[in-house]
Short mmCIF file of C-alpha atoms and ligand atoms in Angstrom, two decimals:
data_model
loop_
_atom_site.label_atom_id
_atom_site.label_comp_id
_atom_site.label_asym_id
_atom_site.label_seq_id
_atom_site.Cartn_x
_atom_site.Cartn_y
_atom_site.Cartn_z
CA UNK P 1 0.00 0.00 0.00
CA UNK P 2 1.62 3.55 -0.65
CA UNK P 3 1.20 5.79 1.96
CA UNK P 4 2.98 9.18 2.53
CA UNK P 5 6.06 7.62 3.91
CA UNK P 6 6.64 5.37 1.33
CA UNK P 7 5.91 7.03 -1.81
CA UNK P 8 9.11 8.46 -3.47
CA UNK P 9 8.41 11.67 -2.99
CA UNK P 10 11.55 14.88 -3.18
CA UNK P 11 10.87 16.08 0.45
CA UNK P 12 12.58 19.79 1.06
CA UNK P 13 12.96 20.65 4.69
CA UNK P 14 13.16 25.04 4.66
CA UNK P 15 14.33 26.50 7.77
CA UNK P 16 12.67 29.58 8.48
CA UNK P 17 10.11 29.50 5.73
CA UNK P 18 7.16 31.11 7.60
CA UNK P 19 8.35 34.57 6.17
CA UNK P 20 10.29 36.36 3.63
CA UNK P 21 12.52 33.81 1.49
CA UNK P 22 11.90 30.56 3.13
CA UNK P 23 8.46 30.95 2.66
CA UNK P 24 8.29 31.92 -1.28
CA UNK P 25 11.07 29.17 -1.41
CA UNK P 26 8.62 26.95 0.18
CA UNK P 27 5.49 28.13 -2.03
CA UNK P 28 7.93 27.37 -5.30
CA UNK P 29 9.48 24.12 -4.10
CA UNK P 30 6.02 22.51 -3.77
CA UNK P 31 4.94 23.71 -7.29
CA UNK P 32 8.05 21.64 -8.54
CA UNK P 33 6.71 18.71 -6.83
CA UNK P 34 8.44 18.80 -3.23
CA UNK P 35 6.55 17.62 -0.23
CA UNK P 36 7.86 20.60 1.70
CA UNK P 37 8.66 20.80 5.77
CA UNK P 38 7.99 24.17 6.59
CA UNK P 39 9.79 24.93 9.90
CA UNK P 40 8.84 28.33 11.94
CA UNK P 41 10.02 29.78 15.05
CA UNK P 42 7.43 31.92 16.46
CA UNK P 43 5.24 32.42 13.77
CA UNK P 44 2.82 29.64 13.80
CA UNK P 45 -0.33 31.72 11.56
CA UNK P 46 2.43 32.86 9.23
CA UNK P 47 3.59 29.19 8.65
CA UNK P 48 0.00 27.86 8.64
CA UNK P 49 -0.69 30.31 6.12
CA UNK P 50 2.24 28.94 3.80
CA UNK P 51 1.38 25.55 4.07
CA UNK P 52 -2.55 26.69 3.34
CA UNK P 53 -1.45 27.84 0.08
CA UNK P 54 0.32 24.84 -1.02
CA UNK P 55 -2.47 22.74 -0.29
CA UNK P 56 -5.19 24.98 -2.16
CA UNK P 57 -2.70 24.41 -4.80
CA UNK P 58 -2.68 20.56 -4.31
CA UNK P 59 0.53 20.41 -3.14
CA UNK P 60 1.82 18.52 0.36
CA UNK P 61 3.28 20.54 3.21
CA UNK P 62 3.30 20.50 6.88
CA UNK P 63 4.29 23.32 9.67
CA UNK P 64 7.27 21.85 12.22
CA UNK P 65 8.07 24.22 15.01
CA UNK P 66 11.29 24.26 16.08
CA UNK P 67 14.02 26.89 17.38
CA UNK P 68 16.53 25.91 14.88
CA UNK P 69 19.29 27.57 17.18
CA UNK P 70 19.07 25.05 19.71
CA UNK P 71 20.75 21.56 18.71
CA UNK P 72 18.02 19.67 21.18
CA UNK P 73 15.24 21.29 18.39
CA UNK P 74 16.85 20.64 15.73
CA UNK P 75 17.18 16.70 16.53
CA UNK P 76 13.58 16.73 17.16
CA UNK P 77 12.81 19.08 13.90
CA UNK P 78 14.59 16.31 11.72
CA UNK P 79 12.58 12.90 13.40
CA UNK P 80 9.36 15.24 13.27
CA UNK P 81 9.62 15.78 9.42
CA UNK P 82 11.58 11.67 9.05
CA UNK P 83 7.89 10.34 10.80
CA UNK P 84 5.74 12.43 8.76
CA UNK P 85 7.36 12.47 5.04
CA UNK P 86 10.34 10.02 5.28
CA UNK P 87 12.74 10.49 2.52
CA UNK P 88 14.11 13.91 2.89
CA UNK P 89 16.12 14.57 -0.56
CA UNK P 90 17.03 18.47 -0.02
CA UNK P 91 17.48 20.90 3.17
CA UNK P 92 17.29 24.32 2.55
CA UNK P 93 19.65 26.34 5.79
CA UNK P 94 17.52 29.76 5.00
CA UNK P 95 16.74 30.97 9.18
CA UNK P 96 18.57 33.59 9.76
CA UNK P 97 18.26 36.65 12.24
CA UNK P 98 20.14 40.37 12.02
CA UNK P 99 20.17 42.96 15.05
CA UNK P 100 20.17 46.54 15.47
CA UNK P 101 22.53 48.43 13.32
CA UNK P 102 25.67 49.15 14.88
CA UNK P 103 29.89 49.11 15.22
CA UNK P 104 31.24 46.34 16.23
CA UNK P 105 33.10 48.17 19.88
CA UNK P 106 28.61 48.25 20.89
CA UNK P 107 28.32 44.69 19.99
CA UNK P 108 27.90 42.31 23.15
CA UNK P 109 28.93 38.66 23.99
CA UNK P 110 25.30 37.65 24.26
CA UNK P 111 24.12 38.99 20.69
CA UNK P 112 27.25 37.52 19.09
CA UNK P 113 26.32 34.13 20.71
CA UNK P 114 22.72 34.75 19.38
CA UNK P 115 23.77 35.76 15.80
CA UNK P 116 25.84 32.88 15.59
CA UNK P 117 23.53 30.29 17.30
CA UNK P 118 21.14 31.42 15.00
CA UNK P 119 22.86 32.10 11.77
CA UNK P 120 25.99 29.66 11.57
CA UNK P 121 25.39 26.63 14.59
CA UNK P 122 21.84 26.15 12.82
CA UNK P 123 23.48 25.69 9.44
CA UNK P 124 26.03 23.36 10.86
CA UNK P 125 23.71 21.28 13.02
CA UNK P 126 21.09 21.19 10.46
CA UNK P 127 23.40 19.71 8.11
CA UNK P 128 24.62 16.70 10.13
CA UNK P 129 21.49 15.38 10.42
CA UNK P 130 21.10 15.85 6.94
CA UNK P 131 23.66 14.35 6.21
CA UNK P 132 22.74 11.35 8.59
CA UNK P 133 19.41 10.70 6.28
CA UNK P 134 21.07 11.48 2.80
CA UNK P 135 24.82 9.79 2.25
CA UNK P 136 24.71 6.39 1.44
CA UNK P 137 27.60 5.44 4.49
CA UNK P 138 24.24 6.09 6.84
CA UNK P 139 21.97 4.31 4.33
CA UNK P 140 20.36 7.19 1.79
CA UNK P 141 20.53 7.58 -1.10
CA UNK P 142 22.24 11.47 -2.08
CA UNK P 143 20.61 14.64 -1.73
CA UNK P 144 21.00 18.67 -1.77
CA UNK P 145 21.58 21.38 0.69
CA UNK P 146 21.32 25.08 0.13
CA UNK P 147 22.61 27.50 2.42
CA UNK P 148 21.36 30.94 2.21
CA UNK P 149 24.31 32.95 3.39
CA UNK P 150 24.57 36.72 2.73
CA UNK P 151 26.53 39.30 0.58
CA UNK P 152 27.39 40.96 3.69
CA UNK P 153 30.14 37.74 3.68
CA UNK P 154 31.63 39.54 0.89
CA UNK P 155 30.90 43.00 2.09
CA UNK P 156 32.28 42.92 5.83
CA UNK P 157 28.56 45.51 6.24
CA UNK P 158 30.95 47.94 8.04
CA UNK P 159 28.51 50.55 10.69
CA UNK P 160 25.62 47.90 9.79
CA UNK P 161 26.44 44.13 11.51
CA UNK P 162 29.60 42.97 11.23
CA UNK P 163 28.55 40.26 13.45
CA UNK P 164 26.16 39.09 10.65
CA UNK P 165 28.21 39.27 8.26
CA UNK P 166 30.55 36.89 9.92
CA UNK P 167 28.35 34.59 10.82
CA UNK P 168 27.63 34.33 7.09
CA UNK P 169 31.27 34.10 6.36
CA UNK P 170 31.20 31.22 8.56
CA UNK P 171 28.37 29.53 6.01
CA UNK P 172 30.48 30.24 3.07
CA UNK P 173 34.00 28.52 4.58
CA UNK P 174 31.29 25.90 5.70
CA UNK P 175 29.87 25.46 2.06
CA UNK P 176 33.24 25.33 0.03
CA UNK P 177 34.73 22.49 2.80
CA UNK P 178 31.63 20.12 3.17
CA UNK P 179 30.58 20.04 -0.65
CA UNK P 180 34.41 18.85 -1.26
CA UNK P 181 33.31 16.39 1.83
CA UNK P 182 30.33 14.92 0.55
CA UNK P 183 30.92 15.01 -3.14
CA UNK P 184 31.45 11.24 -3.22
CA UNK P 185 28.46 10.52 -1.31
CA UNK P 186 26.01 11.79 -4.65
CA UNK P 187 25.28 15.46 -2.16
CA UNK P 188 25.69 18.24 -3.28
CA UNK P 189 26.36 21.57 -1.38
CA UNK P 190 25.88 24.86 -2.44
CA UNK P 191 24.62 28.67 -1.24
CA UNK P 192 22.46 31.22 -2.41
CA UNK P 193 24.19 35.15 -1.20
CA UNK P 194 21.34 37.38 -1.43
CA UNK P 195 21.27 41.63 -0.53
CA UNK P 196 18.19 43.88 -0.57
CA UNK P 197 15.39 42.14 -0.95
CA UNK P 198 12.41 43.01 0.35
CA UNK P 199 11.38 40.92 3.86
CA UNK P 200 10.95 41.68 7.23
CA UNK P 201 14.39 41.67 8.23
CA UNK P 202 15.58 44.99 6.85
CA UNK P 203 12.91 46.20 10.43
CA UNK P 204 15.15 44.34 12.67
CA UNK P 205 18.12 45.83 11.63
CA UNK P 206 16.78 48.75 12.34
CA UNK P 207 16.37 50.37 9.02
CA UNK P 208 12.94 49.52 7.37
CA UNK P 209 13.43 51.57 4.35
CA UNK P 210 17.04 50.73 3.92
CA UNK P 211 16.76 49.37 0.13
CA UNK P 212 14.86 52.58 -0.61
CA UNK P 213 18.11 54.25 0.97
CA UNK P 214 20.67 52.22 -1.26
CA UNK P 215 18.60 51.57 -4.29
CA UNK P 216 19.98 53.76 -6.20
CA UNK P 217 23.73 52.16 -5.53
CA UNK P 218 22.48 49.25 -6.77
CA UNK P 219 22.99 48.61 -10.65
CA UNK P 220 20.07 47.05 -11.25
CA UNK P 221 18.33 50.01 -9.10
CA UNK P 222 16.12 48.11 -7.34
CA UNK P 223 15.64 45.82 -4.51
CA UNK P 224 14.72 42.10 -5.12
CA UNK P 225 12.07 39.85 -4.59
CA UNK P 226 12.26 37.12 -2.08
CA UNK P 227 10.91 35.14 -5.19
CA UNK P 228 13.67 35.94 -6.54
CA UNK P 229 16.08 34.50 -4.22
CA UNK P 230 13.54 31.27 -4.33
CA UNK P 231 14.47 30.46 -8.13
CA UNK P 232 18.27 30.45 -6.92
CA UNK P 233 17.88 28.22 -4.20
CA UNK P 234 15.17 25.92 -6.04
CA UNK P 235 17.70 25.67 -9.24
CA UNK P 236 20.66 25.02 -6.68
CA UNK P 237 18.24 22.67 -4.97
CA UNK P 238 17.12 20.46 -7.97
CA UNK P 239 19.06 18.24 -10.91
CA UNK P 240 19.44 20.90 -13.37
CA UNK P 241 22.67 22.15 -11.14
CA UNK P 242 24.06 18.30 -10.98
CA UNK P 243 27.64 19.40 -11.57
CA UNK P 244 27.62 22.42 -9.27
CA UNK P 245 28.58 21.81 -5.74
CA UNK P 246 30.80 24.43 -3.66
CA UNK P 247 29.30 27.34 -5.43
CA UNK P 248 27.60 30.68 -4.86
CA UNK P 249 24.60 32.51 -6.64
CA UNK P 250 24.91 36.37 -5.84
CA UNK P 251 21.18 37.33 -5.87
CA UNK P 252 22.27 41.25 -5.61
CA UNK P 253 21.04 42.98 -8.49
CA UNK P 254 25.05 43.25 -9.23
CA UNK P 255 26.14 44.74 -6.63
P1 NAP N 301 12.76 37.28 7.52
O1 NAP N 301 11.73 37.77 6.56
O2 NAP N 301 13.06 38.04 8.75
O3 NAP N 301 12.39 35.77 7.89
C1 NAP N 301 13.21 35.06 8.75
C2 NAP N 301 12.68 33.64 8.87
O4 NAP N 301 13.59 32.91 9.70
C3 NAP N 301 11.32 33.58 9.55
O5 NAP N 301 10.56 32.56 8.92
C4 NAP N 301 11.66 33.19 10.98
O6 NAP N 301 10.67 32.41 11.64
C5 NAP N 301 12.87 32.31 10.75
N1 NAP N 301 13.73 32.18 11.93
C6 NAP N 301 14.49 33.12 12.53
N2 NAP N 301 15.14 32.59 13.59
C7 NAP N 301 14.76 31.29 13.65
C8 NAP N 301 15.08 30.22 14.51
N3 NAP N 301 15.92 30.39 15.55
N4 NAP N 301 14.53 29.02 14.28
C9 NAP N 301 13.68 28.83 13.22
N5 NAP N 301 13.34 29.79 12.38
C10 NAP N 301 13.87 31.02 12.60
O7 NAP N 301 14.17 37.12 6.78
P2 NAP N 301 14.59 36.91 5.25
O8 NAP N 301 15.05 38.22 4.74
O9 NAP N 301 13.60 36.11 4.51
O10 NAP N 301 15.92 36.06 5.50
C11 NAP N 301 16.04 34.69 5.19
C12 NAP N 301 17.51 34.38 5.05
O11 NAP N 301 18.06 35.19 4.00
C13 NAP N 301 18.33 34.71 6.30
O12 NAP N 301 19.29 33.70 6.50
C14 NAP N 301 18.99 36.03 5.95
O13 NAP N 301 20.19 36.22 6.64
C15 NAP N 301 19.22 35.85 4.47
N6 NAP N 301 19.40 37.10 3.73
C16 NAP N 301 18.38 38.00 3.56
C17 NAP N 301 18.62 39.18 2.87
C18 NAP N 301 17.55 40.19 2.61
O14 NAP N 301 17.86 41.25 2.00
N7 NAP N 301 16.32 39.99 3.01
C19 NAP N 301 19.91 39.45 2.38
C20 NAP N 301 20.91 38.53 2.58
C21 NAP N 301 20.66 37.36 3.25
P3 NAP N 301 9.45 33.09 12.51
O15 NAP N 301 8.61 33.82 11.48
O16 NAP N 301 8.74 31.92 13.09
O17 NAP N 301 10.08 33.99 13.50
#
């Protein structure tokens, strides 16, 4: 009998795709035919209402809390989506959290431990159990993972968040070493490095209107969609990109 577990379905796990770019990376991935895990912090209606959509447009997706910067979450995140869809094929590392604007002499040992818990631990964590469900040495059978790092990593985002940027670097060093580590194992590894597009996050920073600031600078002089971003990832993500692993989609608008 084929039930949901045992159908061969492409399951995508998103971190962080109640909002912004998990979520229209979520909304895309299940009209390319993903069973998608839709993991949320606190936004439970926001996630609901992501995994609504999918289903009014007969596609399969379920909302999994979990705090993806603690490790004992994440275990649980992983066995949630393993007893409810099974055969997990991609993970997309997209959660990610910025802070008030400032130099780095204001910046505390607290809100570097949360940046990094949040932004870099998550993407490491989330990846070995990935990787535990994927390679063939723990019985799978391959897979993808896209990390959705930032252009601040390239940037340094001096007077912004240097402590964001960092923790991005972190995902990039991260990205280049473990696709050279699993490339035998049929995953691949890759990262989207998005700037200015238009989600929530540009509020916590402290600057709303920020892209409206910059736009200008930028030579495509505009900001970017979070759909956008979700073609990168989705492309990254799928078979089209099958001998691209270690690389890096700037999602910028060439800056
Ligand atoms: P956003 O609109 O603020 O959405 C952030 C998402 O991450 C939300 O779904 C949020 O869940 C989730 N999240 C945050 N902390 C989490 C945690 N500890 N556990 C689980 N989920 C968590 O941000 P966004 O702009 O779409 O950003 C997505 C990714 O793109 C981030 O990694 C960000 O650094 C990167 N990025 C964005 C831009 C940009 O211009 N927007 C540029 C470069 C890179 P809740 O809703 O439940 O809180």
């Amino acid at each position: 009998m084929q039930t949901e577990k045992n159908i061969a379905y492409k399951t995508m796990l998103i971190t962080g795709a109640s909002r912004g770019i998990g979520a229209a990376t979520a909304l895309l991935a299940a009209k390319k035919g993903y069973v998608v895990a839709v993991n949320y912090n606190k936004n439970k209606e926001a996630a609901a209402k992501v995994v609504d959509t999918i289903k009014q447009q007969g596609g399969l997706a379920k909302a999994f809390r979990a705090d993806v910067s603690k490790e004992e979450e994440i275990v649980r995140l992983f066995e949630d989506v393993d007893a409810e869809f099974g055969n997990l094929t991609s993970l997309v590392n997209n959660a990610g959290i910025l802070e008030q604007q400032s130099r780095l002499e204001n910046i505390t040992r607290q809100r570097l431990q949360r940046i990094f818990e949040a932004n870099t631990w998550s993407t490491f964590l989330c990846c070995k159990e990935a990787i535990k469900r994927m390679s063939p040495k723990y019985g799978g059978n391959g897979g993808t993972i896209v990390n959705v790092s930032s252009i601040a990593s390239r940037t340094g985002s001096p007077f912004e968040y240097i402590d964001y940027a960092a923790s991005k670097g972190a995902v990039d060093a991260m990205t280049i070493g473990l696709a050279k580590e699993l490339a035998d194992e049929n995953i691949r590894v890759n990262a989207v490095r998005p700037a200015f597009i238009y989600t929530d996050i540009h509020s916590d920073g402290g600057e709303p209107n920020r892209i409206e600031r910059i736009k200008e600078t930028i030579p495509l002089k505009r900001g970017g969609l979070a759909s956008e971003v979700a073609e990168a990832i989705l492309w990254l993500a799928s078979e089209q990109s099958s001998y691209s692993t270690g690389v890096f989609i700037d999602v910028t608008g060439g800056r």
